[in-house]
CSV table of C-alpha atoms and ligand atoms in Angstrom, one decimal:
chain,number,residue,atom,x,y,z
A,10,MET,CA,-15.2,-202.5,37.3
A,11,ILE,CA,-12.4,-201.1,39.5
A,12,ASN,CA,-13.8,-198.2,41.6
A,13,ARG,CA,-11.3,-196.8,44.0
A,14,PHE,CA,-9.5,-193.7,42.9
A,15,PHE,CA,-12.0,-192.1,40.4
A,16,LYS,CA,-15.2,-192.6,42.4
A,17,ASN,CA,-16.9,-189.6,40.8
A,18,ILE,CA,-16.9,-191.4,37.5
A,19,ASP,CA,-19.2,-194.2,38.2
A,20,LYS,CA,-19.5,-195.7,34.7
A,21,PRO,CA,-17.4,-195.9,31.5
A,22,ILE,CA,-17.5,-192.7,29.5
A,23,PRO,CA,-20.5,-193.0,27.1
A,24,TYR,CA,-20.8,-191.9,23.5
A,25,GLU,CA,-23.6,-189.3,23.3
A,26,GLY,CA,-23.0,-187.7,19.9
A,27,LYS,CA,-21.9,-184.3,18.8
A,28,ASP,CA,-24.8,-182.3,20.3
A,29,SER,CA,-24.3,-183.6,23.8
A,30,LYS,CA,-23.4,-181.0,26.4
A,31,ASN,CA,-22.0,-183.6,28.8
A,32,PRO,CA,-18.3,-182.9,29.2
A,33,LEU,CA,-17.8,-186.5,30.4
A,34,ALA,CA,-19.2,-188.0,27.1
A,35,PHE,CA,-17.7,-188.7,23.7
A,36,LYS,CA,-19.0,-186.5,20.9
A,37,TYR,CA,-17.4,-188.5,18.0
A,38,TYR,CA,-15.7,-191.6,19.4
A,39,ASP,CA,-18.3,-194.4,19.2
A,40,ARG,CA,-16.1,-197.5,19.6
A,41,ASN,CA,-18.3,-200.0,17.8
A,42,LYS,CA,-19.2,-197.7,14.9
A,43,LYS,CA,-18.0,-199.1,11.6
A,44,VAL,CA,-15.9,-196.7,9.5
A,45,GLY,CA,-15.1,-198.5,6.2
A,46,ASN,CA,-14.5,-202.1,7.1
A,47,LYS,CA,-13.3,-201.6,10.7
A,48,THR,CA,-14.7,-200.2,13.9
A,49,MET,CA,-13.5,-197.0,15.4
A,50,ALA,CA,-11.7,-198.9,18.2
A,51,GLU,CA,-10.0,-201.1,15.6
A,52,HIS,CA,-8.8,-198.1,13.6
A,53,LEU,CA,-7.7,-195.9,16.4
A,54,ARG,CA,-6.2,-198.4,18.9
A,55,PHE,CA,-5.9,-195.7,21.7
A,56,SER,CA,-3.4,-196.1,24.5
A,57,VAL,CA,-2.7,-194.4,27.8
A,58,ALA,CA,0.9,-193.4,28.6
A,59,PHE,CA,1.5,-194.5,32.1
A,60,TRP,CA,4.2,-192.0,32.8
A,61,HIS,CA,2.2,-188.9,32.2
A,62,THR,CA,-1.3,-190.0,33.1
A,63,MET,CA,-0.4,-191.9,36.3
A,64,LEU,CA,2.8,-190.3,37.4
A,65,GLY,CA,2.5,-186.7,36.2
A,66,SER,CA,2.6,-184.4,39.2
A,67,GLY,CA,2.4,-181.0,37.6
A,68,ALA,CA,5.9,-180.2,38.6
A,69,ASP,CA,7.9,-178.0,36.2
A,70,MET,CA,11.3,-176.4,36.1
A,71,PHE,CA,10.0,-173.6,38.4
A,72,GLY,CA,7.7,-175.3,40.8
A,73,GLY,CA,6.9,-178.6,42.5
A,74,PRO,CA,4.0,-180.9,42.3
A,75,SER,CA,0.5,-179.3,41.9
A,76,PHE,CA,-1.7,-182.3,41.2
A,77,THR,CA,-4.0,-184.2,43.7
A,78,ARG,CA,-3.2,-187.9,43.1
A,79,GLU,CA,-4.4,-190.2,45.8
A,80,TRP,CA,-2.7,-193.2,44.3
A,81,ARG,CA,0.7,-191.6,44.8
A,82,THR,CA,0.4,-191.1,48.6
A,83,ALA,CA,1.5,-194.4,50.1
A,84,SER,CA,4.9,-194.0,51.7
A,85,ASP,CA,6.2,-197.5,50.8
A,86,PRO,CA,7.4,-197.4,47.2
A,87,MET,CA,6.1,-200.8,46.3
A,88,GLN,CA,2.7,-200.1,47.8
A,89,ARG,CA,2.7,-196.8,45.8
A,90,ALA,CA,3.5,-198.7,42.6
A,91,LYS,CA,0.7,-201.2,43.3
A,92,ASP,CA,-1.8,-198.4,44.0
A,93,THR,CA,-0.7,-196.6,40.8
A,94,MET,CA,-1.2,-199.8,38.8
A,95,GLU,CA,-4.7,-200.2,40.1
A,96,ALA,CA,-5.4,-196.5,39.3
A,97,ASN,CA,-4.1,-197.1,35.8
A,98,PHE,CA,-6.5,-200.0,35.0
A,99,GLU,CA,-9.4,-198.2,36.7
A,100,PHE,CA,-8.7,-195.2,34.4
A,101,LEU,CA,-8.3,-197.3,31.3
A,102,GLN,CA,-11.6,-199.2,32.0
A,103,LYS,CA,-13.5,-196.0,32.7
A,104,CYS,CA,-12.2,-194.2,29.6
A,105,GLY,CA,-12.9,-197.3,27.4
A,106,ILE,CA,-9.2,-197.4,26.2
A,107,ASP,CA,-7.9,-200.8,25.3
A,108,TYR,CA,-4.2,-200.3,25.5
A,109,TRP,CA,-1.5,-198.9,27.7
A,110,CYS,CA,2.3,-198.2,27.5
A,111,PHE,CA,5.0,-198.0,30.1
A,112,HIS,CA,8.7,-197.5,30.9
A,113,ASP,CA,10.2,-200.2,33.2
A,114,ARG,CA,11.0,-197.5,35.8
A,115,ASP,CA,7.5,-196.1,35.7
A,116,ILE,CA,5.8,-199.1,37.0
A,117,ALA,CA,8.4,-200.3,39.6
A,118,PRO,CA,10.7,-198.3,41.8
A,119,GLU,CA,14.4,-198.6,41.4
A,120,GLY,CA,16.1,-200.7,44.1
A,121,ALA,CA,19.4,-200.2,45.8
A,122,ASN,CA,21.2,-202.0,42.9
A,123,PHE,CA,20.4,-203.3,39.4
A,124,ALA,CA,19.4,-206.7,40.6
A,125,GLU,CA,16.9,-205.3,43.1
A,126,SER,CA,15.4,-203.0,40.4
A,127,CYS,CA,14.9,-206.1,38.2
A,128,LYS,CA,13.2,-207.9,41.1
A,129,ASN,CA,10.8,-205.0,41.7
A,130,LEU,CA,10.0,-204.9,38.0
A,131,GLU,CA,9.2,-208.6,37.9
A,132,GLU,CA,6.9,-208.2,40.8
A,133,MET,CA,5.1,-205.3,39.2
A,134,VAL,CA,4.8,-207.1,35.9
A,135,GLY,CA,3.0,-209.8,37.8
A,136,VAL,CA,0.6,-207.2,39.3
A,137,ALA,CA,0.0,-205.7,35.8
A,138,LYS,CA,-0.6,-209.1,34.3
A,139,LYS,CA,-3.4,-209.8,36.8
A,140,TYR,CA,-5.1,-206.6,35.9
A,141,GLN,CA,-4.7,-207.2,32.2
A,142,ASN,CA,-6.3,-210.7,32.6
A,143,GLU,CA,-9.2,-209.3,34.6
A,144,THR,CA,-10.0,-206.4,32.4
A,145,GLY,CA,-8.9,-207.6,28.9
A,146,ILE,CA,-6.8,-204.4,28.5
A,147,LYS,CA,-3.6,-205.0,26.5
A,148,LEU,CA,-0.1,-203.6,26.3
A,149,LEU,CA,0.6,-201.6,23.2
A,150,TRP,CA,4.3,-201.2,24.0
A,151,GLY,CA,6.9,-201.3,26.7
A,152,THR,CA,10.2,-199.5,26.9
A,153,ALA,CA,13.2,-199.0,29.1
A,154,ASN,CA,13.8,-195.6,30.8
A,155,LEU,CA,17.4,-195.0,29.7
A,156,PHE,CA,17.4,-191.3,30.5
A,157,GLY,CA,16.3,-190.7,34.2
A,158,ASN,CA,19.2,-192.3,36.1
A,159,ALA,CA,22.2,-190.0,36.4
A,160,ILE,CA,24.5,-192.8,35.1
A,161,TYR,CA,22.9,-192.2,31.6
A,162,SER,CA,23.8,-188.5,31.6
A,163,GLN,CA,26.4,-189.1,28.9
A,164,GLY,CA,24.4,-191.7,26.9
A,165,ALA,CA,23.1,-195.2,27.5
A,166,GLY,CA,23.5,-197.5,24.5
A,167,SER,CA,26.0,-195.1,23.1
A,168,SER,CA,27.8,-194.3,26.3
A,169,PRO,CA,31.6,-193.8,26.2
A,170,ASN,CA,31.7,-195.9,29.4
A,171,ALA,CA,31.5,-199.7,28.9
A,172,HIS,CA,29.9,-200.4,32.3
A,173,VAL,CA,27.2,-197.9,31.6
A,174,MET,CA,26.6,-199.3,28.1
A,175,ALA,CA,26.4,-202.8,29.6
A,176,THR,CA,23.9,-201.5,32.2
A,177,ALA,CA,21.7,-200.1,29.4
A,178,ILE,CA,21.9,-203.4,27.5
A,179,ALA,CA,20.9,-205.4,30.6
A,180,GLN,CA,18.1,-203.0,31.4
A,181,VAL,CA,16.7,-203.4,27.8
A,182,LYS,CA,16.9,-207.1,28.1
A,183,ASN,CA,14.8,-207.0,31.3
A,184,ALA,CA,12.4,-204.5,29.7
A,185,ILE,CA,11.9,-206.8,26.7
A,186,ASP,CA,11.2,-209.7,29.1
A,187,ALA,CA,8.6,-207.6,30.9
A,188,THR,CA,7.0,-206.5,27.6
A,189,LYS,CA,6.9,-210.1,26.4
A,190,GLU,CA,5.4,-211.3,29.7
A,191,LEU,CA,2.6,-208.8,29.3
A,192,GLY,CA,2.0,-209.7,25.6
A,193,GLY,CA,3.2,-206.3,24.4
A,194,GLU,CA,2.7,-206.0,20.6
A,195,ASN,CA,5.6,-203.5,20.2
A,196,TYR,CA,8.7,-202.4,22.0
A,197,VAL,CA,9.9,-198.8,21.7
A,198,PHE,CA,13.4,-197.3,21.7
A,199,TRP,CA,13.6,-193.6,22.4
A,200,GLY,CA,17.2,-192.4,22.9
A,201,GLY,CA,16.7,-189.2,24.9
A,202,ARG,CA,20.4,-189.3,26.1
A,203,GLU,CA,21.8,-190.9,22.9
A,204,GLY,CA,23.5,-187.9,21.3
A,205,TYR,CA,25.9,-185.3,22.4
A,206,GLU,CA,26.1,-181.9,24.1
A,207,THR,CA,29.4,-181.0,22.5
A,208,LEU,CA,31.7,-182.5,19.8
A,209,ILE,CA,34.8,-181.5,21.7
A,210,ASN,CA,34.5,-184.5,23.9
A,211,THR,CA,32.7,-186.8,21.5
A,212,ASP,CA,33.7,-189.4,18.9
A,213,LEU,CA,30.6,-189.5,16.8
A,214,LYS,CA,31.6,-192.5,14.7
A,215,LYS,CA,32.3,-194.6,17.8
A,216,GLU,CA,29.0,-193.6,19.3
A,217,MET,CA,27.1,-194.7,16.1
A,218,GLU,CA,29.0,-198.0,16.3
A,219,LYS,CA,27.8,-198.5,19.8
A,220,MET,CA,24.2,-197.6,19.0
A,221,THR,CA,24.4,-200.2,16.2
A,222,ARG,CA,25.7,-202.9,18.5
A,223,PHE,CA,23.1,-202.0,21.1
A,224,PHE,CA,20.2,-202.3,18.6
A,225,GLN,CA,21.6,-205.5,17.1
A,226,MET,CA,21.9,-207.2,20.5
A,227,ALA,CA,18.2,-206.4,21.2
A,228,VAL,CA,17.2,-207.8,17.7
A,229,ASP,CA,19.2,-210.9,18.4
A,230,TYR,CA,17.7,-211.4,21.8
A,231,LYS,CA,14.1,-210.9,20.5
A,232,ASN,CA,14.8,-213.5,17.8
A,233,LYS,CA,16.3,-215.9,20.3
A,234,LEU,CA,13.1,-215.6,22.4
A,235,GLY,CA,11.0,-216.2,19.2
A,236,TYR,CA,9.0,-213.1,20.3
A,237,LYS,CA,6.8,-211.7,17.6
A,238,CYS,CA,7.0,-208.0,18.6
A,239,GLN,CA,7.5,-205.0,16.4
A,240,PHE,CA,10.6,-203.0,17.4
A,241,LEU,CA,10.0,-199.2,17.0
A,242,ILE,CA,12.4,-196.3,17.2
A,243,GLU,CA,11.0,-192.9,18.2
A,244,PRO,CA,12.8,-190.0,16.6
A,245,LYS,CA,13.3,-186.7,18.4
A,246,PRO,CA,15.9,-184.0,17.6
A,247,CYS,CA,16.8,-182.7,21.1
A,248,GLU,CA,15.7,-182.5,24.7
A,249,PRO,CA,17.1,-183.6,27.0
A,250,THR,CA,20.3,-184.0,24.9
A,251,LYS,CA,21.2,-181.0,22.6
A,252,HIS,CA,21.7,-183.2,19.6
A,253,GLN,CA,19.9,-186.6,19.5
A,254,TYR,CA,21.1,-189.2,17.0
A,255,ASP,CA,17.6,-190.3,15.9
A,256,SER,CA,16.7,-186.8,15.2
A,257,ASP,CA,13.8,-187.3,12.7
A,258,ALA,CA,12.2,-190.0,10.6
A,259,ALA,CA,14.6,-189.6,7.6
A,260,THR,CA,17.7,-189.6,9.7
A,261,THR,CA,16.6,-192.6,11.7
A,262,LEU,CA,15.7,-194.6,8.5
A,263,TYR,CA,19.1,-193.7,7.0
A,264,PHE,CA,20.9,-194.8,10.2
A,265,LEU,CA,19.1,-198.1,10.1
A,266,LYS,CA,19.9,-198.7,6.5
A,267,GLU,CA,23.5,-197.7,6.8
A,268,HIS,CA,24.0,-200.1,9.7
A,269,GLY,CA,22.1,-203.2,8.4
A,270,LEU,CA,19.2,-202.8,10.8
A,271,TYR,CA,16.5,-201.6,8.4
A,272,ASP,CA,14.4,-204.8,8.3
A,273,HIS,CA,14.1,-205.0,12.1
A,274,PHE,CA,12.5,-201.7,13.0
A,275,LYS,CA,9.7,-199.4,12.2
A,276,LEU,CA,9.1,-195.9,13.6
A,277,ASN,CA,7.0,-194.5,16.4
A,278,ILE,CA,6.2,-190.9,15.3
A,279,GLU,CA,5.4,-188.3,17.9
A,280,ALA,CA,3.6,-185.1,16.8
A,281,ASN,CA,5.5,-182.8,19.2
A,282,HIS,CA,8.9,-184.3,18.2
A,283,ALA,CA,8.1,-183.6,14.6
A,284,THR,CA,7.5,-179.9,15.4
A,285,LEU,CA,10.6,-179.8,17.5
A,286,ALA,CA,12.5,-181.1,14.4
A,287,GLY,CA,11.2,-178.1,12.5
A,288,SER,CA,8.7,-180.2,10.5
A,289,THR,CA,5.0,-180.9,10.8
A,290,PHE,CA,3.4,-184.0,12.3
A,291,GLU,CA,2.1,-185.0,8.9
A,292,HIS,CA,5.5,-184.6,7.2
A,293,GLU,CA,7.1,-187.1,9.6
A,294,LEU,CA,4.1,-189.5,9.3
A,295,ALA,CA,4.3,-189.2,5.5
A,296,VAL,CA,8.1,-189.8,5.4
A,297,ALA,CA,7.7,-192.9,7.6
A,298,SER,CA,4.7,-194.2,5.7
A,299,ALA,CA,6.3,-193.7,2.3
A,300,ALA,CA,9.1,-196.0,3.4
A,301,GLY,CA,6.6,-198.6,4.7
A,302,LYS,CA,7.9,-197.8,8.2
A,303,LEU,CA,5.1,-196.0,10.0
A,304,GLY,CA,4.6,-198.4,13.0
A,305,SER,CA,2.9,-196.4,15.7
A,306,VAL,CA,2.1,-192.9,16.8
A,307,ASP,CA,2.5,-190.8,19.9
A,308,ALA,CA,-0.5,-188.6,19.7
A,309,ASN,CA,0.0,-185.2,21.2
A,310,ARG,CA,0.8,-181.7,20.2
A,311,GLY,CA,3.3,-179.0,20.9
A,312,ASP,CA,2.8,-175.2,21.2
A,313,LEU,CA,4.0,-173.1,18.4
A,314,LEU,CA,5.1,-170.3,20.8
A,315,LEU,CA,7.1,-172.6,23.1
A,316,GLY,CA,10.2,-174.3,21.8
A,317,TRP,CA,10.1,-177.4,23.9
A,318,ASP,CA,8.2,-180.7,24.3
A,319,THR,CA,5.0,-179.5,25.9
A,320,ASP,CA,3.3,-182.9,25.2
A,321,GLN,CA,-0.2,-181.4,25.1
A,322,PHE,CA,-3.3,-183.4,24.3
A,323,PRO,CA,-4.2,-183.3,20.6
A,324,THR,CA,-7.3,-181.2,19.8
A,325,ASP,CA,-6.6,-179.9,16.3
A,326,ILE,CA,-9.0,-181.6,13.8
A,327,TYR,CA,-7.0,-180.4,10.8
A,328,SER,CA,-3.9,-182.2,12.2
A,329,THR,CA,-5.8,-185.4,13.2
A,330,THR,CA,-7.4,-185.4,9.8
A,331,PHE,CA,-4.1,-185.3,8.0
A,332,ALA,CA,-2.8,-188.0,10.3
A,333,MET,CA,-5.7,-190.3,9.7
A,334,MET,CA,-5.5,-189.8,5.9
A,335,ILE,CA,-1.9,-191.1,6.0
A,336,ILE,CA,-2.8,-194.0,8.4
A,337,LEU,CA,-5.9,-195.0,6.3
A,338,ASP,CA,-3.9,-194.8,3.1
A,339,GLN,CA,-1.4,-197.3,4.4
A,340,GLY,CA,-4.1,-199.6,5.5
A,341,GLY,CA,-3.9,-198.8,9.3
A,342,LEU,CA,-1.2,-199.0,11.9
A,343,GLY,CA,-0.9,-202.8,12.1
A,344,THR,CA,0.2,-203.7,15.7
A,345,GLY,CA,0.7,-200.0,16.5
A,346,GLY,CA,-1.7,-197.5,17.9
A,347,LEU,CA,-2.4,-193.9,19.0
A,348,ASN,CA,-0.7,-193.5,22.3
A,349,PHE,CA,-1.5,-190.3,24.2
A,350,ASP,CA,2.0,-189.4,25.2
A,351,ALA,CA,0.5,-186.2,26.6
A,352,LYS,CA,0.1,-184.5,29.9
A,353,VAL,CA,-2.5,-182.2,31.4
A,354,ARG,CA,-1.3,-178.7,32.1
A,355,ARG,CA,0.0,-177.8,35.5
A,356,ALA,CA,-3.1,-175.9,36.4
A,357,SER,CA,-5.3,-178.9,35.5
A,358,ASN,CA,-4.8,-180.4,39.0
A,359,ASP,CA,-8.0,-182.4,39.5
A,360,PRO,CA,-8.0,-186.1,38.5
A,361,THR,CA,-11.1,-185.5,36.4
A,362,ASP,CA,-9.0,-183.4,34.1
A,363,LEU,CA,-7.3,-186.6,33.0
A,364,PHE,CA,-10.7,-187.7,31.7
A,365,TYR,CA,-11.4,-184.5,29.9
A,366,ALA,CA,-8.0,-184.6,28.3
A,367,HIS,CA,-8.3,-188.2,27.0
A,368,ILE,CA,-11.9,-187.6,25.9
A,369,GLY,CA,-10.8,-184.6,23.9
A,370,GLY,CA,-7.9,-186.5,22.3
A,371,MET,CA,-10.0,-189.5,21.4
A,372,ASP,CA,-12.8,-187.3,19.9
A,373,ALA,CA,-10.2,-185.3,17.9
A,374,PHE,CA,-8.9,-188.5,16.3
A,375,ALA,CA,-12.4,-190.0,15.9
A,376,LYS,CA,-13.5,-186.9,14.1
A,377,GLY,CA,-10.3,-186.9,12.0
A,378,LEU,CA,-11.0,-190.5,11.1
A,379,LEU,CA,-14.5,-189.7,10.0
A,380,VAL,CA,-13.3,-186.7,7.9
A,381,ALA,CA,-10.4,-188.6,6.4
A,382,GLN,CA,-12.5,-191.7,5.5
A,383,LYS,CA,-15.1,-189.5,3.7
A,384,MET,CA,-12.4,-187.6,1.8
A,385,ILE,CA,-10.8,-190.8,0.8
A,386,GLU,CA,-14.1,-192.3,-0.3
A,387,ASP,CA,-14.9,-189.2,-2.3
A,388,LYS,CA,-11.4,-189.0,-3.7
A,389,ALA,CA,-11.6,-185.4,-2.6
A,390,LEU,CA,-7.8,-184.8,-2.8
A,391,SER,CA,-6.6,-188.0,-4.5
A,392,LYS,CA,-8.5,-187.3,-7.7
A,393,PHE,CA,-6.6,-184.0,-8.1
A,394,ILE,CA,-3.3,-185.5,-7.1
A,395,ASP,CA,-3.6,-188.4,-9.6
A,396,GLU,CA,-4.4,-185.9,-12.3
A,397,ARG,CA,-1.5,-183.7,-11.2
A,398,TYR,CA,1.0,-186.6,-11.9
A,399,SER,CA,-0.9,-188.0,-14.9
A,400,SER,CA,1.5,-186.7,-17.6
A,401,HIS,CA,3.9,-189.4,-16.4
A,402,ASN,CA,1.4,-192.2,-17.4
A,403,SER,CA,2.2,-192.0,-21.1
A,404,GLY,CA,4.5,-190.3,-23.6
A,405,ILE,CA,7.9,-188.9,-22.4
A,406,GLY,CA,6.9,-189.0,-18.7
A,407,GLN,CA,6.3,-192.7,-19.0
A,408,GLN,CA,9.5,-193.2,-21.0
A,409,ILE,CA,11.6,-191.4,-18.4
A,410,MET,CA,10.2,-193.2,-15.4
A,411,SER,CA,10.3,-196.7,-17.0
A,412,GLY,CA,14.0,-196.2,-17.7
A,413,LYS,CA,13.4,-196.5,-21.4
A,414,ALA,CA,14.5,-193.0,-22.4
A,415,THR,CA,18.2,-191.9,-22.2
A,416,MET,CA,19.3,-188.3,-21.5
A,417,GLU,CA,20.0,-188.0,-25.3
A,418,ASP,CA,16.4,-189.1,-26.1
A,419,VAL,CA,15.0,-186.6,-23.7
A,420,ASP,CA,17.2,-183.8,-25.0
A,421,LYS,CA,16.0,-184.6,-28.5
A,422,TRP,CA,12.3,-184.7,-27.4
A,423,VAL,CA,12.5,-181.4,-25.5
A,424,ARG,CA,14.1,-179.6,-28.5
A,425,GLY,CA,11.3,-180.7,-30.7
A,426,GLU,CA,8.5,-179.5,-28.3
A,427,LYS,CA,7.0,-176.1,-27.5
A,428,ASN,CA,7.7,-174.7,-23.9
A,429,PRO,CA,6.0,-176.7,-21.1
A,430,VAL,CA,2.7,-175.4,-19.8
A,431,LEU,CA,2.3,-175.6,-16.0
A,432,GLN,CA,-1.0,-176.5,-14.4
A,433,SER,CA,-2.0,-174.8,-11.2
A,434,GLY,CA,-1.2,-176.6,-7.9
A,435,ARG,CA,-4.6,-175.3,-6.6
A,436,GLN,CA,-3.5,-175.2,-2.9
A,437,GLU,CA,-6.3,-172.7,-1.9
A,438,MET,CA,-9.0,-174.7,-3.7
A,439,LEU,CA,-7.9,-177.9,-1.9
A,440,GLU,CA,-7.7,-176.1,1.5
A,441,ASN,CA,-11.3,-175.0,1.0
A,442,ILE,CA,-12.3,-178.6,0.1
A,443,ILE,CA,-10.7,-179.9,3.3
A,444,ASN,CA,-12.5,-177.2,5.4
A,445,SER,CA,-15.8,-178.2,3.8
A,446,TYR,CA,-15.4,-181.8,5.0
A,447,ILE,CA,-14.3,-180.8,8.5
A,448,SER,CA,-17.3,-178.5,9.2
B,505,XLS,C1,10.1,-188.2,25.4
B,505,XLS,C2,9.5,-189.4,24.7
B,505,XLS,C3,9.3,-190.6,25.6
B,505,XLS,C4,9.1,-191.8,24.7
B,505,XLS,C5,9.3,-193.1,25.5
B,505,XLS,O1,10.1,-187.1,24.8
B,505,XLS,O2,8.3,-189.0,24.1
B,505,XLS,O3,8.3,-190.4,26.5
B,505,XLS,O4,7.9,-191.8,24.1
B,505,XLS,O5,10.5,-193.2,26.1
B,506,CA,CA1,6.9,-190.2,23.0
B,507,CA,CA1,7.3,-185.9,23.8
């Protein structure tokens, strides 16, 4: 086991059960415990987000770095990148997390020009690969950072400037190569700068055409490589751009359908992006899942009182239960997983806080999984839901839905009947049932 940066944690975090008072132990996440026909680890497929966990400094809009991070102290950028990679795998091993995710520019510093940046990336991919081989830890997804560099301030794949668009395309090509080299099971597109600040300088139709070309080129390249990797788009309505094109699950699915890209992508749904879109996490999961397009999840939470992407660690059992019900209902996440795209708060400056944060997130989802599995087994909600729709199984309901009845038939039928009698939706009763399973 790597033991350099987190020396105070001398063994992998153990499972001790819910009565344990040890803050550095799991209360619910027991990786080999069978839940239904899979282990907890197989269901949950947790992943660490390199950018927050390894690079987060505690800086915000009003103040500089506040965290102590020994692995970020080397003055040479490549040495710093190597130390950070080592810290990443040490953390993953000690947390007992099987997957990680990265942006190209997270793991390797930018060089003086594009070619140098590519060279740095290739070198760091080699370093990461060595650690992956040694530890058995795998890559959930890779992605390109198309938002940090100032050249992308007016868009990347949708930029009005052809040279900038070309740079974004080339960057994605190299990020796909890096993801493939590391055996990544998915590749994510998040368009933080794909959108607009104002329509007075923007040709929206042209930008959509550019986005289509950009995605199509990535699909073509992946196919050319023969690389079996799930492409995922991650919706978000705004931040940093005022209006982002992939604003939520429904909008993104519509975009894909409209532009002939539907079969090539699934969605990566992030909890905090759902709430920024004025929805709930479970709404976005349900929309994606209903379309057969829920590919992966960025597991975090926002703050109802703050209108931005706070990326906090998930702790709300109600929310994780809903999420796991949807995930179990669709038979799991396939090649996707639960990636903690979350950061510790500015005041949580000690590296050990990273362990508390991930332990809490993992336990919240493990508990959600247990509750969801039990509710599904007992048909705690589905029995009621099936009953609620059962009038469509026969008679006029069945005739309407099978396409057998015409409008005239329905008119005739309704005229001959008494007024409809509504059954209660029983929201409060069902809420009480859920609470009884959570406690
Ligand atoms: C930012 C996004 C980003 C993506 C990957 O809000 O969550 O981190 O997950 O580029
Ligand atoms: Ca995310
Ligand atoms: Ca986010």
